[in-house]
Coordinates of C-alpha atoms in Angstrom, one line a residue:
M270 CA 230.4 31.9 30.3
T271 CA 229.5 29.2 32.7
S272 CA 232.4 27.7 34.7
R273 CA 232.6 23.9 34.5
A274 CA 234.6 21.4 36.6
R275 CA 237.4 19.8 34.7
G276 CA 236.6 16.2 33.6
L277 CA 238.4 13.5 31.7
S278 CA 239.7 14.6 28.3
A279 CA 238.3 13.1 25.1
R280 CA 241.6 11.4 24.4
V281 CA 241.6 9.6 27.8
K282 CA 238.0 8.6 27.3
L283 CA 238.7 7.2 23.8
T284 CA 241.8 5.4 25.1
L285 CA 239.8 3.8 27.9
S286 CA 237.1 2.9 25.4
Y287 CA 239.6 1.2 23.1
T288 CA 241.1 -0.7 26.0
G289 CA 237.7 -1.7 27.3
F290 CA 236.7 -3.1 23.9
L291 CA 239.9 -5.2 23.7
L292 CA 239.3 -6.5 27.2
V293 CA 235.7 -7.4 26.5
A294 CA 236.8 -9.2 23.4
G295 CA 239.6 -11.0 25.2
I296 CA 237.3 -12.1 28.1
A297 CA 234.7 -13.3 25.5
L298 CA 237.4 -15.5 23.9
M299 CA 238.4 -16.9 27.3
L300 CA 234.8 -17.7 28.1
F301 CA 234.4 -19.4 24.7
A302 CA 237.5 -21.4 25.4
Q303 CA 236.1 -22.4 28.8
Y304 CA 232.9 -23.5 27.1
V305 CA 234.8 -25.6 24.5
L306 CA 237.0 -27.2 27.2
Q307 CA 233.9 -28.5 29.0
F308 CA 233.6 -31.1 26.3
V309 CA 237.0 -32.6 27.3
P310 CA 236.6 -35.5 29.8
T311 CA 237.6 -34.9 33.3
S312 CA 239.2 -38.4 33.7
S313 CA 242.6 -39.3 32.5
L314 CA 242.8 -40.5 28.9
V315 CA 245.0 -43.3 27.6
Q316 CA 246.3 -42.8 24.1
T317 CA 247.3 -46.1 22.5
N318 CA 248.5 -45.0 19.1
A319 CA 250.6 -41.9 19.8
P320 CA 253.5 -41.5 17.3
D321 CA 256.0 -41.1 20.2
G322 CA 254.7 -44.2 21.9
S323 CA 253.2 -42.4 24.9
T324 CA 250.1 -43.7 26.5
F325 CA 248.9 -40.5 28.3
A326 CA 246.7 -37.6 27.1
P327 CA 245.7 -34.5 29.2
N328 CA 242.2 -34.2 30.7
R329 CA 240.1 -31.1 31.3
G330 CA 241.9 -30.2 34.5
D331 CA 245.3 -30.4 32.9
L332 CA 244.2 -28.1 30.1
L333 CA 242.6 -25.6 32.4
R334 CA 245.8 -25.4 34.5
V335 CA 247.8 -24.6 31.4
F336 CA 245.2 -22.3 29.8
W337 CA 244.2 -19.9 32.5
P338 CA 247.7 -18.5 33.5
R339 CA 248.5 -17.9 29.8
A340 CA 245.0 -16.5 29.1
F341 CA 245.5 -13.9 31.9
A342 CA 249.0 -13.1 30.5
V343 CA 247.4 -12.5 27.1
L344 CA 244.7 -10.4 28.7
G345 CA 247.4 -8.2 30.4
F346 CA 249.1 -7.8 27.0
L347 CA 245.9 -6.7 25.4
T348 CA 245.4 -4.2 28.2
A349 CA 248.8 -2.7 27.6
V350 CA 248.3 -2.7 23.8
G351 CA 244.9 -1.1 24.3
L352 CA 246.2 1.7 26.5
L353 CA 249.3 2.5 24.4
G354 CA 247.6 2.0 21.0
G355 CA 244.4 3.7 22.1
W356 CA 246.3 6.7 23.3
F357 CA 248.2 7.0 20.1
L358 CA 245.2 6.5 17.8
A359 CA 243.0 8.9 19.9
G360 CA 245.7 11.5 19.6
R361 CA 245.8 11.0 15.8
M362 CA 242.1 11.2 15.5
L363 CA 241.7 14.2 17.8
A364 CA 244.5 16.3 16.3
P365 CA 242.1 18.1 13.9
L366 CA 239.9 18.9 17.0
T367 CA 242.8 20.5 18.7
R368 CA 243.4 22.7 15.6
I369 CA 239.7 23.6 15.5
T370 CA 239.7 24.5 19.2
A371 CA 242.7 26.8 18.8
V372 CA 241.1 28.8 15.9
T373 CA 237.7 28.9 17.8
R374 CA 239.4 30.4 20.9
A375 CA 241.2 33.0 18.7
A376 CA 237.8 33.9 17.1
A377 CA 236.3 34.2 20.6
E378 CA 239.0 36.7 21.4
G379 CA 238.2 38.8 18.3
I380 CA 241.0 37.4 16.0
L381 CA 239.0 36.6 12.9
D382 CA 241.7 36.4 10.2
R383 CA 242.8 32.8 11.2
R384 CA 241.4 29.8 9.5
I385 CA 241.5 26.1 10.3
G386 CA 242.1 24.9 6.7
L387 CA 242.3 21.1 7.4
P388 CA 243.9 19.2 4.6
G389 CA 242.9 15.8 3.3
R390 CA 239.7 14.2 2.1
R391 CA 236.3 15.1 3.5
D392 CA 235.2 13.6 6.8
E393 CA 233.2 14.8 9.8
F394 CA 236.1 16.8 11.2
R395 CA 236.9 18.4 7.9
E396 CA 233.2 19.3 7.2
L397 CA 233.1 20.9 10.7
A398 CA 236.3 22.8 9.9
D399 CA 235.1 24.0 6.5
T400 CA 231.8 25.1 7.9
F401 CA 233.5 27.0 10.7
D402 CA 235.9 28.6 8.2
S403 CA 232.9 29.7 6.0
M404 CA 231.2 31.2 9.1
L405 CA 234.4 33.1 9.9
D406 CA 234.5 34.4 6.3
R407 CA 230.9 35.7 6.6
V408 CA 231.4 37.2 10.1
E409 CA 234.6 38.9 9.0
G410 CA 232.9 40.2 5.9
M411 CA 229.9 41.5 7.9
L412 CA 232.2 43.2 10.4
A413 CA 234.1 44.9 7.6
E414 CA 230.8 46.0 6.0
Q415 CA 229.7 47.4 9.4
R416 CA 232.9 49.3 9.8
R417 CA 232.5 50.8 6.2
F418 CA 228.9 51.6 7.0
A419 CA 229.8 53.3 10.3
A420 CA 232.5 55.3 8.6
N421 CA 230.3 56.3 5.7
A422 CA 227.4 57.1 8.0
S423 CA 229.6 59.3 10.2
H424 CA 230.8 61.1 7.1
E425 CA 227.4 61.6 5.7
L426 CA 225.9 62.8 9.0
R427 CA 228.8 65.2 9.6
T428 CA 228.5 66.8 6.1
P429 CA 225.2 68.6 6.6
H430 CA 226.2 69.8 10.0
A431 CA 229.5 71.1 8.7
V432 CA 227.7 72.9 5.9
I433 CA 225.3 74.5 8.4
R434 CA 228.2 75.6 10.6
T435 CA 230.0 77.1 7.6
I436 CA 226.9 79.1 6.5
L437 CA 226.5 80.4 10.0
E438 CA 230.1 81.4 10.4
V439 CA 230.0 83.3 7.1
A440 CA 226.8 85.0 8.2
E441 CA 228.4 85.9 11.5
A442 CA 231.5 87.3 9.9
A443 CA 229.6 89.6 7.6
P444 CA 226.1 90.1 9.1
D445 CA 225.4 93.3 7.0
R446 CA 225.9 91.3 3.8
V447 CA 223.6 88.4 4.7
D448 CA 220.6 87.6 2.4
V449 CA 218.3 86.3 5.1
P450 CA 215.7 84.6 2.8
K451 CA 218.5 82.8 0.9
L452 CA 220.3 81.9 4.2
V453 CA 217.1 80.4 5.6
S454 CA 216.5 78.5 2.4
R455 CA 220.0 77.0 2.3
L456 CA 219.8 76.1 6.0
S457 CA 216.3 74.5 5.5
H458 CA 217.6 72.5 2.5
T459 CA 220.6 71.2 4.4
N460 CA 218.6 70.4 7.5
E461 CA 216.1 68.4 5.3
R462 CA 219.0 66.4 4.0
A463 CA 220.1 65.6 7.5
I464 CA 216.6 64.6 8.5
A465 CA 216.2 62.4 5.4
L466 CA 219.6 60.7 6.1
T467 CA 218.7 60.0 9.7
E468 CA 215.3 58.6 8.8
A469 CA 216.9 56.4 6.2
L470 CA 219.5 55.1 8.7
L471 CA 216.7 54.3 11.2
L472 CA 214.7 52.5 8.5
L473 CA 217.8 50.5 7.5
A474 CA 218.4 49.5 11.1
R475 CA 214.8 48.5 11.5
A476 CA 215.0 46.4 8.3
E477 CA 218.1 44.6 9.5
G478 CA 216.7 44.0 13.0
E479 CA 214.2 41.4 14.2
P480 CA 211.7 40.0 11.7
P481 CA 208.7 42.4 11.6
A482 CA 205.1 41.5 12.1
A483 CA 203.8 40.3 8.7
E484 CA 200.5 39.8 7.0
E485 CA 199.2 39.2 3.5
I486 CA 199.6 42.4 1.4
D487 CA 198.2 43.4 -2.0
L488 CA 201.5 44.2 -3.8
T489 CA 199.7 45.9 -6.7
A490 CA 197.8 48.3 -4.5
T491 CA 201.1 49.1 -2.6
V492 CA 202.9 49.9 -5.8
L493 CA 200.0 52.1 -7.0
A494 CA 200.1 54.0 -3.7
A495 CA 203.9 54.5 -4.2
I496 CA 203.4 55.7 -7.8
A497 CA 200.8 58.3 -6.6
E498 CA 203.1 59.4 -3.8
L499 CA 206.0 60.0 -6.3
A500 CA 203.8 61.4 -9.1
Q501 CA 204.9 65.0 -8.5
A502 CA 208.6 64.0 -8.6
S503 CA 208.1 62.2 -12.0
E504 CA 206.2 65.1 -13.5
H505 CA 208.9 67.6 -12.3
A506 CA 211.6 65.5 -13.8
Q507 CA 209.5 65.0 -17.0
I508 CA 210.0 61.2 -16.9
R509 CA 207.3 59.0 -18.5
V510 CA 206.0 56.3 -16.2
D511 CA 204.5 53.2 -17.8
T512 CA 202.8 50.5 -15.7
A513 CA 201.9 46.8 -16.3
L514 CA 200.4 45.8 -12.9
L515 CA 199.0 42.3 -12.7
P516 CA 197.5 40.9 -9.5
A517 CA 200.1 40.0 -6.9
R518 CA 199.8 39.3 -3.2
V519 CA 202.8 38.8 -0.9
W520 CA 203.5 38.1 2.7
G521 CA 205.3 40.9 4.6
N522 CA 205.1 44.0 6.8
P523 CA 203.0 46.6 5.0
A524 CA 205.2 49.6 6.0
L525 CA 208.4 47.9 4.9
V526 CA 207.0 46.6 1.7
H527 CA 205.7 50.1 0.9
A528 CA 209.3 51.3 1.6
V529 CA 210.6 48.8 -1.0
A530 CA 208.2 50.1 -3.6
I531 CA 209.0 53.8 -2.8
N532 CA 212.8 53.3 -2.8
L533 CA 212.8 51.3 -6.1
I534 CA 210.6 53.8 -7.9
R535 CA 212.4 56.8 -6.5
N536 CA 215.7 55.2 -7.5
A537 CA 214.5 54.7 -11.1
L538 CA 213.3 58.3 -11.2
V539 CA 216.4 59.9 -9.8
H540 CA 219.0 57.8 -11.8
N541 CA 217.6 58.5 -15.2
T542 CA 218.4 60.4 -18.4
A543 CA 218.0 64.2 -18.6
E544 CA 215.7 64.1 -21.6
G545 CA 213.3 61.4 -22.8
G546 CA 213.6 59.4 -19.6
W547 CA 211.1 56.6 -18.8
V548 CA 210.3 54.1 -16.1
R549 CA 208.4 50.9 -16.5
I550 CA 206.8 49.4 -13.4
G551 CA 205.2 45.9 -13.3
T552 CA 203.9 43.4 -10.8
E553 CA 203.0 39.8 -11.2
T554 CA 203.0 36.4 -9.5
R555 CA 205.5 33.8 -10.4
G556 CA 205.0 30.5 -8.6
D557 CA 205.2 31.1 -4.9
Q558 CA 206.6 34.6 -5.2
G559 CA 205.2 38.1 -5.9
V560 CA 207.4 40.1 -8.2
L561 CA 207.9 43.9 -8.4
R562 CA 209.8 44.8 -11.6
V563 CA 211.2 48.3 -12.1
E564 CA 213.0 49.2 -15.3
N565 CA 214.4 52.6 -16.2
S566 CA 216.5 54.4 -18.8
G567 CA 219.8 55.9 -17.7
Q568 CA 223.5 55.8 -18.0
I569 CA 225.3 52.6 -19.0
L570 CA 226.3 50.6 -16.0
T571 CA 228.9 47.9 -15.8
P572 CA 228.1 44.6 -14.1
E573 CA 230.9 45.2 -11.6
L574 CA 229.4 48.5 -10.6
V575 CA 225.8 47.1 -10.4
A576 CA 227.1 44.4 -8.0
T577 CA 228.0 47.2 -5.5
L578 CA 224.8 49.3 -5.7
T579 CA 223.2 47.6 -2.7
E580 CA 226.0 48.8 -0.4
P581 CA 225.1 51.8 1.7
F582 CA 225.9 55.2 0.3
Q583 CA 226.7 53.8 -3.1
R584 CA 225.4 55.6 -6.2
G585 CA 226.7 55.6 -9.7
A586 CA 230.5 55.7 -9.6
A587 CA 231.0 57.2 -6.1
R588 CA 229.5 57.3 -2.7
R589 CA 227.7 60.6 -2.3
H590 CA 224.4 62.4 -2.1
D591 CA 222.5 62.8 -5.4
S592 CA 221.2 66.1 -6.6
E593 CA 217.6 65.1 -6.0
G594 CA 217.9 64.6 -2.3
G595 CA 218.7 61.0 -2.1
V596 CA 221.2 59.7 0.5
G597 CA 222.6 56.6 -1.2
L598 CA 220.7 54.2 1.1
G599 CA 217.7 53.3 -1.1
L600 CA 218.9 50.0 -2.5
A601 CA 220.6 49.0 0.7
I602 CA 217.3 49.5 2.5
V603 CA 215.5 47.4 -0.1
S604 CA 218.0 44.6 0.1
A605 CA 217.8 44.5 3.9
I606 CA 214.0 44.5 3.9
L607 CA 213.9 41.7 1.4
R608 CA 216.4 39.6 3.3
T609 CA 214.3 40.0 6.4
H610 CA 211.2 38.9 4.5
A611 CA 213.0 35.8 2.9
G612 CA 212.8 37.6 -0.5
T613 CA 215.4 38.3 -3.1
L614 CA 216.7 41.4 -5.1
T615 CA 218.1 41.1 -8.6
L616 CA 219.8 44.0 -10.4
T617 CA 220.5 43.7 -14.1
P618 CA 222.1 46.4 -16.2
R619 CA 220.5 47.2 -19.6
A620 CA 222.8 47.3 -22.6
E621 CA 221.2 50.5 -23.7
G622 CA 221.7 52.1 -20.3
G623 CA 219.7 52.0 -17.1
L624 CA 218.8 49.2 -14.9
V625 CA 216.3 46.4 -14.4
I626 CA 215.4 45.6 -10.8
E627 CA 213.3 42.7 -9.6
A628 CA 212.2 42.4 -6.0
R629 CA 210.6 39.1 -5.1
L630 CA 208.6 38.4 -2.0
P631 CA 207.0 35.1 -0.8
T632 CA 203.2 34.9 -1.4
S633 CA 202.8 33.1 2.0
A634 CA 204.5 33.0 5.3
P635 CA 208.0 31.3 5.0

């Protein structure tokens, strides 16, 4: 933080401004009076019909001798009023700023649970305070989400290594009873889970980082490639895949948009019914957005649960690995990629069970 020399406070500046305006107004009135008095004759005037019988009236010099001392006295009074009144009014006006500064300093020191909460009707200070409070809410929410993510990621990364260590300890304790092919298979499967989780975390970090290099992409072709890549998984799970792919072009990073399609389709395949499951995949253009729609059969989901599915490591009713090798980061990755691309993600539970997911991407550079 750059060190700055101490200057006049805003309260002092406002006080001097108020006083200056009063003095300028007072001097302007004095000059106007001086201008008016020039129309008074300089010679002595004789008044012949005065009610009190006097025969003398003041001339310009007499009026000026009376006017200027009193004018300067009034000017001094205005100066005192300007200083005292300006100091008081400036303090009243700047009181919200003092409160805002206190909360801002607390936030700079890492105290994020304090809010300004200015009462009263909306004005510039209250709009600033409300905006800052909203920013603190978002920052506090993001930090809490990062803490949860770090805790979940640590747990998920520790799990496969703990499993590997347990397998090896059991094998070391009874080496003569070890089934080597089975041991190698279990170690390989656990290691693959650890690799998949690490790659997913790296992809999520990449999606939430700087905006990637983007270009125009054929969304339909990208989805077809993802379907072909996952064809073996859908056949193995005996899930019917129906497509209704209309032309759609979007603006984005090809690798990340491909990751969106892969994760959405894999999510629909994994979280499906055991028998008679199906997935419907469609693409289309709506206005200035390209839309990827993935609908699948599955268990009945509540709106409250669906609202949490884009959180990392969230699947179904608990945070855990799924039986098909997922790591609970698919929708979190999709959501992060779409935010980076100025897109949106909509999740809607089906009354019969399953989910409807729509991913929207802009058709041109935002």
